[in-house]
PDB file of N, CA and C in Angstrom:
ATOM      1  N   UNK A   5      21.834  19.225  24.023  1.00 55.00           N
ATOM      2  CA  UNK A   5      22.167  18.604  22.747  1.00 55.00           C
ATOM      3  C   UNK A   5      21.598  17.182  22.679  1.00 55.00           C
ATOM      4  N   UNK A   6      21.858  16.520  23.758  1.00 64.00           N
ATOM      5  CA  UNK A   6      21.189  15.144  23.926  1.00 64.00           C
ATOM      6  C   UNK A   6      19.651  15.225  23.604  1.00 64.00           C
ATOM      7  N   UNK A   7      18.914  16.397  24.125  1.00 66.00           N
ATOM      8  CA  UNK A   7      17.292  16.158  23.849  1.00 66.00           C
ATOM      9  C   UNK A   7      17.012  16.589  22.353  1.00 66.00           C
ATOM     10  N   UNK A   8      17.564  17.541  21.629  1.00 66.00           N
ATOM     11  CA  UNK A   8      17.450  17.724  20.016  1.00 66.00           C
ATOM     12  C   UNK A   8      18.044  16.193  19.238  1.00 66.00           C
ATOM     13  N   UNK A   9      18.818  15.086  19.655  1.00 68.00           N
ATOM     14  CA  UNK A   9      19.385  13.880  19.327  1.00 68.00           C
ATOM     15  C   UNK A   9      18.070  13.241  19.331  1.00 68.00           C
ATOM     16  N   UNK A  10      17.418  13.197  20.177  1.00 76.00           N
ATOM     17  CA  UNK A  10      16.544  12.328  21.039  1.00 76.00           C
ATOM     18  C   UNK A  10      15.664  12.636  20.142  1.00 76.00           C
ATOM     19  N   UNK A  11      14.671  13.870  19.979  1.00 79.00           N
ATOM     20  CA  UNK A  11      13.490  14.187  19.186  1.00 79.00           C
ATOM     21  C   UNK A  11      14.115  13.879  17.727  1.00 79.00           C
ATOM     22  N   UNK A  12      14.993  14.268  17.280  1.00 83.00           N
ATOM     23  CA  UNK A  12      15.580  13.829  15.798  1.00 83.00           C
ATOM     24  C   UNK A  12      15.343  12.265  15.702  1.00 83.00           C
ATOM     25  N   UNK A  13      15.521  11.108  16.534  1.00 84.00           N
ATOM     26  CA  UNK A  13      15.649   9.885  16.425  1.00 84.00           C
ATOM     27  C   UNK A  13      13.860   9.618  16.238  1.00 84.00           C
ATOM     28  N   UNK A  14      13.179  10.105  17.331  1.00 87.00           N
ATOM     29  CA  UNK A  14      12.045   9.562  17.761  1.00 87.00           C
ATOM     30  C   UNK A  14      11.293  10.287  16.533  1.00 87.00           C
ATOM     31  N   UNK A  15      11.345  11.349  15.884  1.00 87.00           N
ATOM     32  CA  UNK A  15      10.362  11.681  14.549  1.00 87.00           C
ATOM     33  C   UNK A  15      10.847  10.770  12.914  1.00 87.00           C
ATOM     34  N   UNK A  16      12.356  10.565  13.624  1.00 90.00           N
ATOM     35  CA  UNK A  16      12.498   9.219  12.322  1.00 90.00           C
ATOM     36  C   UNK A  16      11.893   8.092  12.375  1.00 90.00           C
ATOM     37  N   UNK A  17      11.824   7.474  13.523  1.00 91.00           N
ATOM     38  CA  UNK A  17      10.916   6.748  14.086  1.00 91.00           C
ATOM     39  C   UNK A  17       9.528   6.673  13.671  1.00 91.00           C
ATOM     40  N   UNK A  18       8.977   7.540  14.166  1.00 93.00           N
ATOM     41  CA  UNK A  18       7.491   8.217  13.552  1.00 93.00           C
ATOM     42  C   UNK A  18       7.248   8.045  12.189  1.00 93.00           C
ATOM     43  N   UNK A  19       8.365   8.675  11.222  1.00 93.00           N
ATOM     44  CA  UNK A  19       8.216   8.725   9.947  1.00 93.00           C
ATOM     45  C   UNK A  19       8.293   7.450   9.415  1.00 93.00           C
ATOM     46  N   UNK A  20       9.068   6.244   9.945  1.00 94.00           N
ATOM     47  CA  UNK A  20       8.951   4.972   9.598  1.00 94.00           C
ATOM     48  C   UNK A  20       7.550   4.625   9.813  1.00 94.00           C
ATOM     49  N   UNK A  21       7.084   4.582  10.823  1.00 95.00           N
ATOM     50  CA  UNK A  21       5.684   3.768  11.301  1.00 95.00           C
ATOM     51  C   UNK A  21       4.916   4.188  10.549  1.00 95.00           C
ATOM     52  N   UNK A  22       4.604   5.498  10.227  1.00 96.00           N
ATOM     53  CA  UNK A  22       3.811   6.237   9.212  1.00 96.00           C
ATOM     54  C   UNK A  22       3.827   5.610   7.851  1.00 96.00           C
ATOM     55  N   UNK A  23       5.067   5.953   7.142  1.00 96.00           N
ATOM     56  CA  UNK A  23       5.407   5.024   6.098  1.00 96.00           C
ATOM     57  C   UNK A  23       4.600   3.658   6.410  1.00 96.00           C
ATOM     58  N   UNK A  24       5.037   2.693   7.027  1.00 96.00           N
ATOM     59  CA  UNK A  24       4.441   1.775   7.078  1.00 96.00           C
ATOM     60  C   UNK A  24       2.964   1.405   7.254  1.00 96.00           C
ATOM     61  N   UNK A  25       2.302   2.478   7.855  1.00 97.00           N
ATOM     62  CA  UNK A  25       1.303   2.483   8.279  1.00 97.00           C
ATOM     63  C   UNK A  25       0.724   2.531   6.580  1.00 97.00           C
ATOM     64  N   UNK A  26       0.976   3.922   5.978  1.00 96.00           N
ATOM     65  CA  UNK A  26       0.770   4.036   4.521  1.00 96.00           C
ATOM     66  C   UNK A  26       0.570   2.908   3.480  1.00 96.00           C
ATOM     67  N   UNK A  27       2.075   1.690   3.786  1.00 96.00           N
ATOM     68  CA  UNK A  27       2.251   0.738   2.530  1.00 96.00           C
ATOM     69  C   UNK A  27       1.323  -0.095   3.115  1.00 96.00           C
ATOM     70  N   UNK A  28       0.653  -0.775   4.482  1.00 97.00           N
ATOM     71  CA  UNK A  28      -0.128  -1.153   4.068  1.00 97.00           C
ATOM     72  C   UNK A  28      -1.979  -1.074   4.092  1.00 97.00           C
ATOM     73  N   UNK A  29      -1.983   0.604   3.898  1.00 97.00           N
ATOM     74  CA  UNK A  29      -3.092   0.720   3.765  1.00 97.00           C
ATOM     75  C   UNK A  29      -3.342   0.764   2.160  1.00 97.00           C
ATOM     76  N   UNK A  30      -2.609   0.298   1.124  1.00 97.00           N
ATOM     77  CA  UNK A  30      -1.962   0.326  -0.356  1.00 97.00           C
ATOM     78  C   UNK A  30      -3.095  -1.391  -0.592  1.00 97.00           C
ATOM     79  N   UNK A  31      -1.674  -2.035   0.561  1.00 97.00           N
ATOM     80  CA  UNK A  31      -1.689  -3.050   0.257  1.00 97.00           C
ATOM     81  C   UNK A  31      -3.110  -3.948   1.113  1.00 97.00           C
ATOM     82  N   UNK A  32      -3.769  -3.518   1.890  1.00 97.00           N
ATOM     83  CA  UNK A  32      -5.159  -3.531   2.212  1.00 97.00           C
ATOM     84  C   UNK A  32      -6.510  -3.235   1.298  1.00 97.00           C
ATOM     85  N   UNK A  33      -5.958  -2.377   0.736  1.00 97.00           N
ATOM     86  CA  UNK A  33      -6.848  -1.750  -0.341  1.00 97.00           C
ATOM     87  C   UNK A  33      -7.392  -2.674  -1.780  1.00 97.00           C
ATOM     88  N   UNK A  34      -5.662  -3.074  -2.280  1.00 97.00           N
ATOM     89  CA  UNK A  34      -5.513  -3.925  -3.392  1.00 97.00           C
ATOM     90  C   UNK A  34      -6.101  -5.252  -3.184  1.00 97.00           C
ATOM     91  N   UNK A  35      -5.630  -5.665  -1.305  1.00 97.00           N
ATOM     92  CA  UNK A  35      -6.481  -7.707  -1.269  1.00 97.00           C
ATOM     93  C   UNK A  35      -8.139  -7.139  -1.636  1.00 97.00           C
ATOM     94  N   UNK A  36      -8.655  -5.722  -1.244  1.00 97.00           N
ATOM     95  CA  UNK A  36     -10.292  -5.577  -1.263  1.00 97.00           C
ATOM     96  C   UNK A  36     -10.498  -5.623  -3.100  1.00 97.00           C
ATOM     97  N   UNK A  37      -9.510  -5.046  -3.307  1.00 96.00           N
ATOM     98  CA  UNK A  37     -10.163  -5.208  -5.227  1.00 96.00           C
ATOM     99  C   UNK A  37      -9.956  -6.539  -5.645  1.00 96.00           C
ATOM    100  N   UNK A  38      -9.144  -7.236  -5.068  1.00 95.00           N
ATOM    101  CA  UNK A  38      -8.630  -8.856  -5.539  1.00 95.00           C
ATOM    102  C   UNK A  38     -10.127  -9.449  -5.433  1.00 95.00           C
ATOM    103  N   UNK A  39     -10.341  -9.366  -4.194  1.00 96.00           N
ATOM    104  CA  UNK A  39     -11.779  -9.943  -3.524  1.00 96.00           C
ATOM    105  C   UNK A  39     -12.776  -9.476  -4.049  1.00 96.00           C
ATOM    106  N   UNK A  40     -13.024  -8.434  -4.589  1.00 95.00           N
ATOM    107  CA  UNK A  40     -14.418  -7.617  -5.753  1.00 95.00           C
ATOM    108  C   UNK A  40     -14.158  -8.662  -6.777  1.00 95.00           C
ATOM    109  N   UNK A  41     -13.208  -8.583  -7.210  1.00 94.00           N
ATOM    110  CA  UNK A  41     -12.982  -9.112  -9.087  1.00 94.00           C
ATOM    111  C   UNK A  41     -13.432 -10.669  -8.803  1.00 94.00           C
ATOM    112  N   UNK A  42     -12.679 -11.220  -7.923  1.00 93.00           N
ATOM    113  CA  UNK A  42     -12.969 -12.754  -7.405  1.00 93.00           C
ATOM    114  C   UNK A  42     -14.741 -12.624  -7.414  1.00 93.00           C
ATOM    115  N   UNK A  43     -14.957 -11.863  -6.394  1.00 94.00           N
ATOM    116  CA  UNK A  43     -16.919 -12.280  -5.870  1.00 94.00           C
ATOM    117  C   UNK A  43     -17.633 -11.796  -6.980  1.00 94.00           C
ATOM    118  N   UNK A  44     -17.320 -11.044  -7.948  1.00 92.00           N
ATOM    119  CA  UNK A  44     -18.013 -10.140  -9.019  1.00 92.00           C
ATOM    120  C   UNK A  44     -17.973 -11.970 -10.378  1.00 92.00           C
ATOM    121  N   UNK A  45     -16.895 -11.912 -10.357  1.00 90.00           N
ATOM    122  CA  UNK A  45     -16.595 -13.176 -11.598  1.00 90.00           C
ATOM    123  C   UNK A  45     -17.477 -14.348 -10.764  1.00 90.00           C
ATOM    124  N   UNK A  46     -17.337 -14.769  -9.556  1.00 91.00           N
ATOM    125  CA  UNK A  46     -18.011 -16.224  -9.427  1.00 91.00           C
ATOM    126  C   UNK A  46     -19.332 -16.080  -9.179  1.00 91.00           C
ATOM    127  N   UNK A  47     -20.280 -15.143  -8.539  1.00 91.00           N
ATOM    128  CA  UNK A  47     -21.237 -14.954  -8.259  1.00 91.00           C
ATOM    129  C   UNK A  47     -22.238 -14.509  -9.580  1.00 91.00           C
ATOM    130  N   UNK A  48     -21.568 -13.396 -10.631  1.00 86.00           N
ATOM    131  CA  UNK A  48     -22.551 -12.931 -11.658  1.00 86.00           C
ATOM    132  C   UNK A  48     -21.685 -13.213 -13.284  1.00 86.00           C
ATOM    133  N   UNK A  49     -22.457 -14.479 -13.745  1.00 84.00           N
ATOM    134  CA  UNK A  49     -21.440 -15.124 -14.551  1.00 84.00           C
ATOM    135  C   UNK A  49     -22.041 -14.202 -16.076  1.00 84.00           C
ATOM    136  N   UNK A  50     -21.593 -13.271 -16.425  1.00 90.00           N
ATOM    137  CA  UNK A  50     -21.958 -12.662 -17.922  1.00 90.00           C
ATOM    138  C   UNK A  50     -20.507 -11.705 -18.311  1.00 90.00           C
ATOM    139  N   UNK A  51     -20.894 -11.424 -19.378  1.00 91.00           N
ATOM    140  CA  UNK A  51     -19.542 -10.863 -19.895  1.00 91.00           C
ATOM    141  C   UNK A  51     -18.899  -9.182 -19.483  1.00 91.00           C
ATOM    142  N   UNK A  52     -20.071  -8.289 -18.773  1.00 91.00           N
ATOM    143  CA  UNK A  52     -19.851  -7.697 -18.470  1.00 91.00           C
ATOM    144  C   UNK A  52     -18.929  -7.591 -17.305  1.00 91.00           C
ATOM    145  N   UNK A  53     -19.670  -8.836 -16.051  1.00 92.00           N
ATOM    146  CA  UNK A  53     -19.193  -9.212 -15.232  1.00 92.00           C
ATOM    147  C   UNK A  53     -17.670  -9.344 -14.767  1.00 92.00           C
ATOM    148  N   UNK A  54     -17.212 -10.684 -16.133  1.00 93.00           N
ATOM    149  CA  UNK A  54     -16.139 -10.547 -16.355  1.00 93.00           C
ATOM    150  C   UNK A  54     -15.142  -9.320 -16.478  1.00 93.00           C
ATOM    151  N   UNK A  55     -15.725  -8.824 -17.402  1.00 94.00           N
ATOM    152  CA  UNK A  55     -14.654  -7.334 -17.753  1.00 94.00           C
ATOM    153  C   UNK A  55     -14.864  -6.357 -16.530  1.00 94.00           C
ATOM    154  N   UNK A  56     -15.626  -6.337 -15.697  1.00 94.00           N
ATOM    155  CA  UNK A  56     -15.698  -5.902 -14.520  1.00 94.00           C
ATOM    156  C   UNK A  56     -14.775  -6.190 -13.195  1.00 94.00           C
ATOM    157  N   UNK A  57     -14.823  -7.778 -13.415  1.00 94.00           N
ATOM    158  CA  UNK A  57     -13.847  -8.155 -12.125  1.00 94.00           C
ATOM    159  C   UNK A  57     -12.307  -8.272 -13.143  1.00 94.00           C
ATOM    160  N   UNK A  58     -11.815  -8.200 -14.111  1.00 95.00           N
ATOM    161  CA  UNK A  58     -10.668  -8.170 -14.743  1.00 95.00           C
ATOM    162  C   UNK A  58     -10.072  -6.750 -14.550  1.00 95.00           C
ATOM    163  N   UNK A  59     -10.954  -5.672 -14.542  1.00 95.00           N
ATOM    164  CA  UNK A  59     -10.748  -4.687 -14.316  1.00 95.00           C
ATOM    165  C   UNK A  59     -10.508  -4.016 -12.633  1.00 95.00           C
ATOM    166  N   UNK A  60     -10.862  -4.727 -11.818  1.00 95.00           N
ATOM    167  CA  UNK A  60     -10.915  -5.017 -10.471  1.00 95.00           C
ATOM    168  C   UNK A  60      -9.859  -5.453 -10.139  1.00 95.00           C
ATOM    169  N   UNK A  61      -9.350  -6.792 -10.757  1.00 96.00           N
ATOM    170  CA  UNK A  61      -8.141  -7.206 -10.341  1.00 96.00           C
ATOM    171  C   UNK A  61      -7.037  -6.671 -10.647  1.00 96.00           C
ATOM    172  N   UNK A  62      -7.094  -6.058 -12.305  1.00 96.00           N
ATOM    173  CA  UNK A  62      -5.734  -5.538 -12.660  1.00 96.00           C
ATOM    174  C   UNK A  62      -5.427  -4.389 -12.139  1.00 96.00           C
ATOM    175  N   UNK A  63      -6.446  -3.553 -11.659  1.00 96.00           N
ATOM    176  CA  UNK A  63      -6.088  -1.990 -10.464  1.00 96.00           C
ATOM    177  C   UNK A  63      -5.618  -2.675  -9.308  1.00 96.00           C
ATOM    178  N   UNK A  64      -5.983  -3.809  -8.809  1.00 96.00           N
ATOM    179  CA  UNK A  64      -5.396  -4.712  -7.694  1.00 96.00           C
ATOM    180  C   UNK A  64      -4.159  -4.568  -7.810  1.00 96.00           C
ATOM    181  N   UNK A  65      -3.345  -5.541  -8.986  1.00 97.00           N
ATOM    182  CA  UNK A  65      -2.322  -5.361  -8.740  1.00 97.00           C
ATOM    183  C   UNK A  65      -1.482  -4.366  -9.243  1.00 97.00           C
ATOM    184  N   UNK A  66      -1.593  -3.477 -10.018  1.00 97.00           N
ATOM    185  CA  UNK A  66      -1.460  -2.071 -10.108  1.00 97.00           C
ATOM    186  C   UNK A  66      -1.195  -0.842  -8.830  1.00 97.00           C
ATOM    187  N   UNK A  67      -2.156  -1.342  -8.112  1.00 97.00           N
ATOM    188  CA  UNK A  67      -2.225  -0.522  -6.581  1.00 97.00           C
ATOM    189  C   UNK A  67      -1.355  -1.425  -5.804  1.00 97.00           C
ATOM    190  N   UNK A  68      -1.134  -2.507  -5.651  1.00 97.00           N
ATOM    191  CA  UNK A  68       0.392  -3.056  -4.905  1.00 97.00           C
ATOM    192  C   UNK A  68       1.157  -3.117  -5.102  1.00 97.00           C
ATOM    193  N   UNK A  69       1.573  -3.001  -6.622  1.00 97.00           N
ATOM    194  CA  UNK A  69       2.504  -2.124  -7.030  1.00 97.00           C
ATOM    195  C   UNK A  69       3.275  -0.992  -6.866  1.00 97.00           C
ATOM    196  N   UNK A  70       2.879  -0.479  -7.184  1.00 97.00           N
ATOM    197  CA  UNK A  70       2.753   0.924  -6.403  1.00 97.00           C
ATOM    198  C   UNK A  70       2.697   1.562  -5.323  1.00 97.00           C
ATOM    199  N   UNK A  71       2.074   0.336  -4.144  1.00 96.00           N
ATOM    200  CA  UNK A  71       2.334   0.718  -2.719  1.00 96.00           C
ATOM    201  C   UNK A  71       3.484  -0.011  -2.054  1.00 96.00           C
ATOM    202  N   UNK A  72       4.143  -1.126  -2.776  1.00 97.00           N
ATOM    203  CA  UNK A  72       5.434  -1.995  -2.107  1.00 97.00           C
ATOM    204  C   UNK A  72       6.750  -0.543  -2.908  1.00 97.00           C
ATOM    205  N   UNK A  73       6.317  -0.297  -4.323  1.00 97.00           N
ATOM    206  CA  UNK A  73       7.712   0.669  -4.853  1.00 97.00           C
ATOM    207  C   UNK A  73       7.851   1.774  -3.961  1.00 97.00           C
ATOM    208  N   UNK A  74       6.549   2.673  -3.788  1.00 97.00           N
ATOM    209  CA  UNK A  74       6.547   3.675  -3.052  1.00 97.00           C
ATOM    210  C   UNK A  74       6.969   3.496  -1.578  1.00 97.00           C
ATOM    211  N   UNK A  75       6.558   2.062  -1.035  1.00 97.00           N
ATOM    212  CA  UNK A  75       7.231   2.010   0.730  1.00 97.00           C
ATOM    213  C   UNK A  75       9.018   1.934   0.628  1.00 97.00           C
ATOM    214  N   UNK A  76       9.296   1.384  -0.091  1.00 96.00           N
ATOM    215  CA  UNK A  76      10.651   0.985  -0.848  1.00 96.00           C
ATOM    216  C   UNK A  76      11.323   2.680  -0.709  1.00 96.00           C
ATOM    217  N   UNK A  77      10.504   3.234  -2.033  1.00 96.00           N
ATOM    218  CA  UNK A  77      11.234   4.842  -2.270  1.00 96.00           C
ATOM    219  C   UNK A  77      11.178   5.836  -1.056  1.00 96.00           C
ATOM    220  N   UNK A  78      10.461   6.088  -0.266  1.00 95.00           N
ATOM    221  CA  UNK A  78      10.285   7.019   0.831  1.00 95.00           C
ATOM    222  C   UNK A  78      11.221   6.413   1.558  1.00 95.00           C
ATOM    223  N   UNK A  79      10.815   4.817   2.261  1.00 95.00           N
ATOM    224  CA  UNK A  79      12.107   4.166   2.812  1.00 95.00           C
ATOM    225  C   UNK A  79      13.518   4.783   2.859  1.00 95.00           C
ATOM    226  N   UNK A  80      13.966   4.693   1.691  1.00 95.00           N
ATOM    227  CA  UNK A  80      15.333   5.029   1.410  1.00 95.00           C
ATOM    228  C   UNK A  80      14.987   6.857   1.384  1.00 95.00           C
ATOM    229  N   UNK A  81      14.789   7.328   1.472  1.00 93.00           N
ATOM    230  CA  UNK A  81      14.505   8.770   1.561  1.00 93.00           C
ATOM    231  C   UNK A  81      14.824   9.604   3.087  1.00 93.00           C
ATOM    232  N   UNK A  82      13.888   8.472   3.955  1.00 91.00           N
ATOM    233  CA  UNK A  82      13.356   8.704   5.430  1.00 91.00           C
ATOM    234  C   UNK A  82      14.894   8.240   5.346  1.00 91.00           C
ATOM    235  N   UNK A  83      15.901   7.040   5.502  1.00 89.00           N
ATOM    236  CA  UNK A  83      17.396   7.060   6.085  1.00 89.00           C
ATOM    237  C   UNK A  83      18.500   7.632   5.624  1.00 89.00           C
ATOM    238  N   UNK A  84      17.936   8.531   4.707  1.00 84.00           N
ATOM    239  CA  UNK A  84      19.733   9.400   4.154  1.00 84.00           C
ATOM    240  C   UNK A  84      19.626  10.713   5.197  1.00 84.00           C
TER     241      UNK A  84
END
């Protein structure tokens, strides 16, 4: 009974790190579009440009969004 305790603890375990591993490959993702929209706007100054890196940034924070709610929701999922 002790070793079915044991593997039950250690795959919750798992499922945390995973999770985590997940939120911040979210939140890795989103600093790389921050950094497009940034190098896209200062480097190529025209209007396309612009609407290019605006569009860059706002999936930015859109996608960290979405990866802090979602670590949040599984979170509470993985401890009930």
């Amino acid at each position: 009974m002790e070793d079915i305790y044991n593997i039950n603890v250690l795959a919750k375990y798992r499922t945390h790190l995973a999770n985590e591993r997940t939120c911040l490959s979210y939140l890795r993702t989103s600093l790389a579009l921050f950094a497009l929209g940034f190098f896209v706007f200062k480097i190529y100054p025209s209007i396309y440009s612009t609407l290019l890196s605006t569009i860059a940034i706002m999936l930015g924070v859109v996608l960290f969004s979405y990866g802090i709610k979602r670590f949040v929701v599984v979170k509470k999922e993985i401890n009930r």
